[in-house]
Amino acid sequence: LAADFAVSRITVRKALDALVADGLLVRRQGAGTFVAGRVEKQFAKLSSFSEDMALRGRVVTSEWMLRAEGAVTPDESMTLGLGPGAGVYRFHRIRLADGLPMAIEHSAIPAFALTGADVVGDSLYAALETAGHRPVRALQRLRAVSFTSEQTDLLGMEEGAAGLFIERRGFLDDGRAIEATQSWYRGDAYDFVAELSAR
């Protein structure tokens, strides 16, 4: 690499160290340095799937299953704090990174937050930010699940494969709920990391 790019070996070592620190490369003692096959998601920062993948240099795409407006369901009403008959946008999609299906995502957003369902492209948070309604905090719950046959078909996995189910409620500065998202992440491609402190 030093010869190919006409840089010093120290520069190459520093670049590789930075890629290891970012989780893009993995060092194995006695074997070498390899491209990381798994993605690490930090819990310390509220970020979107698109932002997480972009930080790792991956190309994000979505396969849409549903992008529509409708009346709030009883469950959505409770989760989002909306009255009966209120409007919501629903976004159901498969999230891909470099063409690999990584997650199934179902989101419900109060209708006041967006001008239409079609304003959401690859990033829901980017659309919410443009509209001035990006969440500033969230409550998130994670648990291990076995995927259904429909989910494994969508993600290209073997039936009964393990995954991670995440429920997220995002909130605005004024305390209003702005997002209710349920996501099913591949267990073989995702690690969730939290930094803990005693203080």
Short mmCIF file of C-alpha atoms in Angstrom, two decimals:
data_model
loop_
_atom_site.label_atom_id
_atom_site.label_comp_id
_atom_site.label_asym_id
_atom_site.label_seq_id
_atom_site.Cartn_x
_atom_site.Cartn_y
_atom_site.Cartn_z
CA LEU A 1 0.00 0.00 0.00
CA ALA A 2 2.85 2.38 0.83
CA ALA A 3 4.37 1.84 -2.62
CA ASP A 4 1.02 1.96 -4.47
CA PHE A 5 0.02 5.28 -2.91
CA ALA A 6 3.52 6.78 -2.57
CA VAL A 7 3.17 7.32 1.19
CA SER A 8 5.23 6.17 4.14
CA ARG A 9 4.59 2.89 5.97
CA ILE A 10 3.80 4.92 9.10
CA THR A 11 1.01 6.74 7.23
CA VAL A 12 -0.43 3.40 6.07
CA ARG A 13 -0.26 2.01 9.64
CA LYS A 14 -2.06 5.08 11.02
CA ALA A 15 -4.77 4.82 8.34
CA LEU A 16 -5.27 1.12 9.10
CA ASP A 17 -5.40 1.88 12.86
CA ALA A 18 -8.13 4.46 12.21
CA LEU A 19 -10.14 1.96 10.14
CA VAL A 20 -9.83 -0.63 12.93
CA ALA A 21 -10.98 1.99 15.47
CA ASP A 22 -14.01 2.79 13.27
CA GLY A 23 -14.90 -0.92 13.07
CA LEU A 24 -14.31 -1.20 9.32
CA LEU A 25 -11.30 -3.51 9.70
CA VAL A 26 -10.60 -6.30 12.19
CA ARG A 27 -7.13 -7.46 13.29
CA ARG A 28 -6.66 -11.16 14.10
CA GLN A 29 -3.43 -12.12 15.85
CA GLY A 30 -1.30 -14.29 13.62
CA ALA A 31 -3.78 -14.10 10.72
CA GLY A 32 -3.76 -10.49 9.54
CA THR A 33 -6.15 -7.59 9.02
CA PHE A 34 -9.55 -8.17 7.43
CA VAL A 35 -12.59 -6.18 6.31
CA ALA A 36 -15.15 -6.34 9.11
CA GLY A 37 -18.22 -8.38 8.19
CA ARG A 38 -20.37 -7.05 11.03
CA VAL A 39 -21.59 -3.55 11.79
CA GLU A 40 -21.30 -2.05 15.27
CA LYS A 41 -24.09 0.32 16.30
CA GLN A 42 -23.30 2.68 19.18
CA PHE A 43 -26.15 3.35 21.62
CA ALA A 44 -24.62 6.60 22.88
CA LYS A 45 -25.84 8.71 19.94
CA LEU A 46 -29.26 9.06 18.33
CA SER A 47 -28.64 8.38 14.66
CA SER A 48 -30.40 6.82 11.70
CA PHE A 49 -29.56 3.66 9.78
CA SER A 50 -28.52 5.82 6.80
CA GLU A 51 -26.15 7.88 8.95
CA ASP A 52 -24.64 4.78 10.58
CA MET A 53 -23.94 3.15 7.21
CA ALA A 54 -22.60 6.37 5.62
CA LEU A 55 -20.07 6.68 8.47
CA ARG A 56 -18.80 3.24 7.50
CA GLY A 57 -18.57 4.12 3.82
CA ARG A 58 -21.46 1.88 2.83
CA VAL A 59 -24.07 2.71 0.19
CA VAL A 60 -27.59 2.74 1.64
CA THR A 61 -30.70 1.81 -0.32
CA SER A 62 -34.26 0.88 0.60
CA GLU A 63 -36.79 -1.54 -0.86
CA TRP A 64 -40.19 -0.05 -0.12
CA MET A 65 -43.02 -2.29 1.06
CA LEU A 66 -45.34 0.53 2.14
CA ARG A 67 -45.24 4.33 1.99
CA ALA A 68 -48.68 5.72 2.80
CA GLU A 69 -50.85 8.04 4.87
CA GLY A 70 -53.70 6.81 7.05
CA ALA A 71 -55.63 7.26 10.28
CA VAL A 72 -53.84 6.41 13.50
CA THR A 73 -54.42 2.91 14.94
CA PRO A 74 -55.13 2.46 18.67
CA ASP A 75 -51.54 1.23 19.26
CA GLU A 76 -50.06 4.16 17.31
CA SER A 77 -52.34 6.55 19.19
CA MET A 78 -50.95 5.33 22.53
CA THR A 79 -47.33 5.29 21.36
CA LEU A 80 -47.38 8.68 19.63
CA GLY A 81 -49.84 10.44 21.96
CA LEU A 82 -52.27 11.20 19.13
CA GLY A 83 -56.05 11.51 19.35
CA PRO A 84 -58.47 9.24 17.49
CA GLY A 85 -58.68 10.04 13.79
CA ALA A 86 -55.29 11.80 13.69
CA GLY A 87 -53.24 11.23 10.55
CA VAL A 88 -49.98 9.31 10.39
CA TYR A 89 -47.49 8.37 7.69
CA ARG A 90 -46.38 4.74 7.63
CA PHE A 91 -43.08 3.65 6.13
CA HIS A 92 -42.29 -0.07 5.79
CA ARG A 93 -39.07 -0.98 4.05
CA ILE A 94 -36.08 -3.28 3.84
CA ARG A 95 -32.84 -1.43 4.60
CA LEU A 96 -29.81 -2.45 2.57
CA ALA A 97 -26.12 -1.61 2.85
CA ASP A 98 -23.98 -2.22 -0.25
CA GLY A 99 -26.88 -4.28 -1.60
CA LEU A 100 -27.07 -6.60 1.44
CA PRO A 101 -30.43 -6.64 3.27
CA MET A 102 -29.62 -5.60 6.85
CA ALA A 103 -32.97 -4.82 8.48
CA ILE A 104 -36.72 -4.59 8.11
CA GLU A 105 -38.07 -1.28 9.38
CA HIS A 106 -41.66 -0.16 10.11
CA SER A 107 -42.09 3.50 11.11
CA ALA A 108 -45.13 5.60 11.99
CA ILE A 109 -44.79 9.40 11.95
CA PRO A 110 -47.49 11.96 12.94
CA ALA A 111 -48.87 13.65 9.82
CA PHE A 112 -47.98 17.14 11.07
CA ALA A 113 -44.27 16.25 10.83
CA LEU A 114 -44.02 15.85 7.04
CA THR A 115 -45.60 17.40 3.97
CA GLY A 116 -46.22 14.00 2.37
CA ALA A 117 -45.14 10.37 2.33
CA ASP A 118 -43.11 10.86 -0.85
CA VAL A 119 -40.64 13.29 0.80
CA VAL A 120 -38.92 10.34 2.51
CA GLY A 121 -36.14 8.87 0.39
CA ASP A 122 -33.39 6.69 1.83
CA SER A 123 -33.32 8.58 5.16
CA LEU A 124 -36.40 9.25 7.29
CA TYR A 125 -34.34 11.39 9.69
CA ALA A 126 -33.09 13.56 6.81
CA ALA A 127 -36.71 14.22 5.77
CA LEU A 128 -37.71 14.99 9.37
CA GLU A 129 -34.72 17.32 9.74
CA THR A 130 -35.65 19.19 6.56
CA ALA A 131 -39.17 19.64 7.96
CA GLY A 132 -37.79 20.84 11.31
CA HIS A 133 -39.03 17.77 13.20
CA ARG A 134 -35.97 15.58 13.74
CA PRO A 135 -36.09 13.74 17.10
CA VAL A 136 -33.64 15.00 19.73
CA ARG A 137 -33.97 12.04 22.11
CA ALA A 138 -35.40 8.54 22.01
CA LEU A 139 -36.37 5.59 24.15
CA GLN A 140 -35.20 2.31 22.69
CA ARG A 141 -35.80 -1.31 23.66
CA LEU A 142 -33.91 -4.26 22.17
CA ARG A 143 -34.47 -8.01 22.41
CA ALA A 144 -33.38 -11.18 20.64
CA VAL A 145 -35.94 -12.84 18.34
CA SER A 146 -36.22 -15.70 15.89
CA PHE A 147 -37.25 -14.39 12.50
CA THR A 148 -40.45 -15.62 10.87
CA SER A 149 -40.27 -17.34 7.49
CA GLU A 150 -41.55 -14.13 5.85
CA GLN A 151 -38.80 -12.09 7.52
CA THR A 152 -36.04 -14.53 6.55
CA ASP A 153 -37.30 -14.44 2.95
CA LEU A 154 -37.10 -10.63 2.96
CA LEU A 155 -33.59 -10.63 4.47
CA GLY A 156 -32.25 -13.57 2.45
CA MET A 157 -31.55 -15.69 5.53
CA GLU A 158 -32.24 -19.27 6.58
CA GLU A 159 -35.57 -19.95 8.26
CA GLY A 160 -35.41 -19.67 12.06
CA ALA A 161 -32.38 -17.36 11.95
CA ALA A 162 -31.78 -15.18 15.00
CA GLY A 163 -32.18 -11.44 14.92
CA LEU A 164 -32.49 -8.31 17.01
CA PHE A 165 -35.84 -6.56 17.45
CA ILE A 166 -35.68 -2.86 18.33
CA GLU A 167 -38.55 -0.59 19.28
CA ARG A 168 -37.79 3.14 19.25
CA ARG A 169 -39.88 6.14 20.24
CA GLY A 170 -38.36 9.47 19.19
CA PHE A 171 -39.26 12.79 20.78
CA LEU A 172 -39.03 16.48 19.88
CA ASP A 173 -37.56 19.15 22.15
CA ASP A 174 -41.05 20.00 23.44
CA GLY A 175 -41.66 16.40 24.54
CA ARG A 176 -44.03 15.37 21.73
CA ALA A 177 -43.51 11.89 20.27
CA ILE A 178 -42.44 12.17 16.64
CA GLU A 179 -41.48 8.61 15.71
CA ALA A 180 -42.55 5.05 16.49
CA THR A 181 -40.25 2.58 14.76
CA GLN A 182 -39.97 -1.19 14.94
CA SER A 183 -36.89 -2.73 13.34
CA TRP A 184 -35.72 -6.30 12.85
CA TYR A 185 -31.92 -6.44 12.38
CA ARG A 186 -29.88 -9.38 11.14
CA GLY A 187 -28.22 -11.08 14.10
CA ASP A 188 -25.32 -12.23 11.91
CA ALA A 189 -24.39 -8.74 10.72
CA TYR A 190 -25.08 -6.36 13.60
CA ASP A 191 -23.53 -5.79 17.03
CA PHE A 192 -24.94 -3.18 19.41
CA VAL A 193 -22.39 -1.49 21.64
CA ALA A 194 -23.00 0.68 24.72
CA GLU A 195 -20.36 2.58 26.66
CA LEU A 196 -21.02 2.34 30.38
CA SER A 197 -19.68 4.53 33.16
CA ALA A 198 -19.83 4.22 36.95
CA ARG A 199 -20.28 8.01 37.25
#
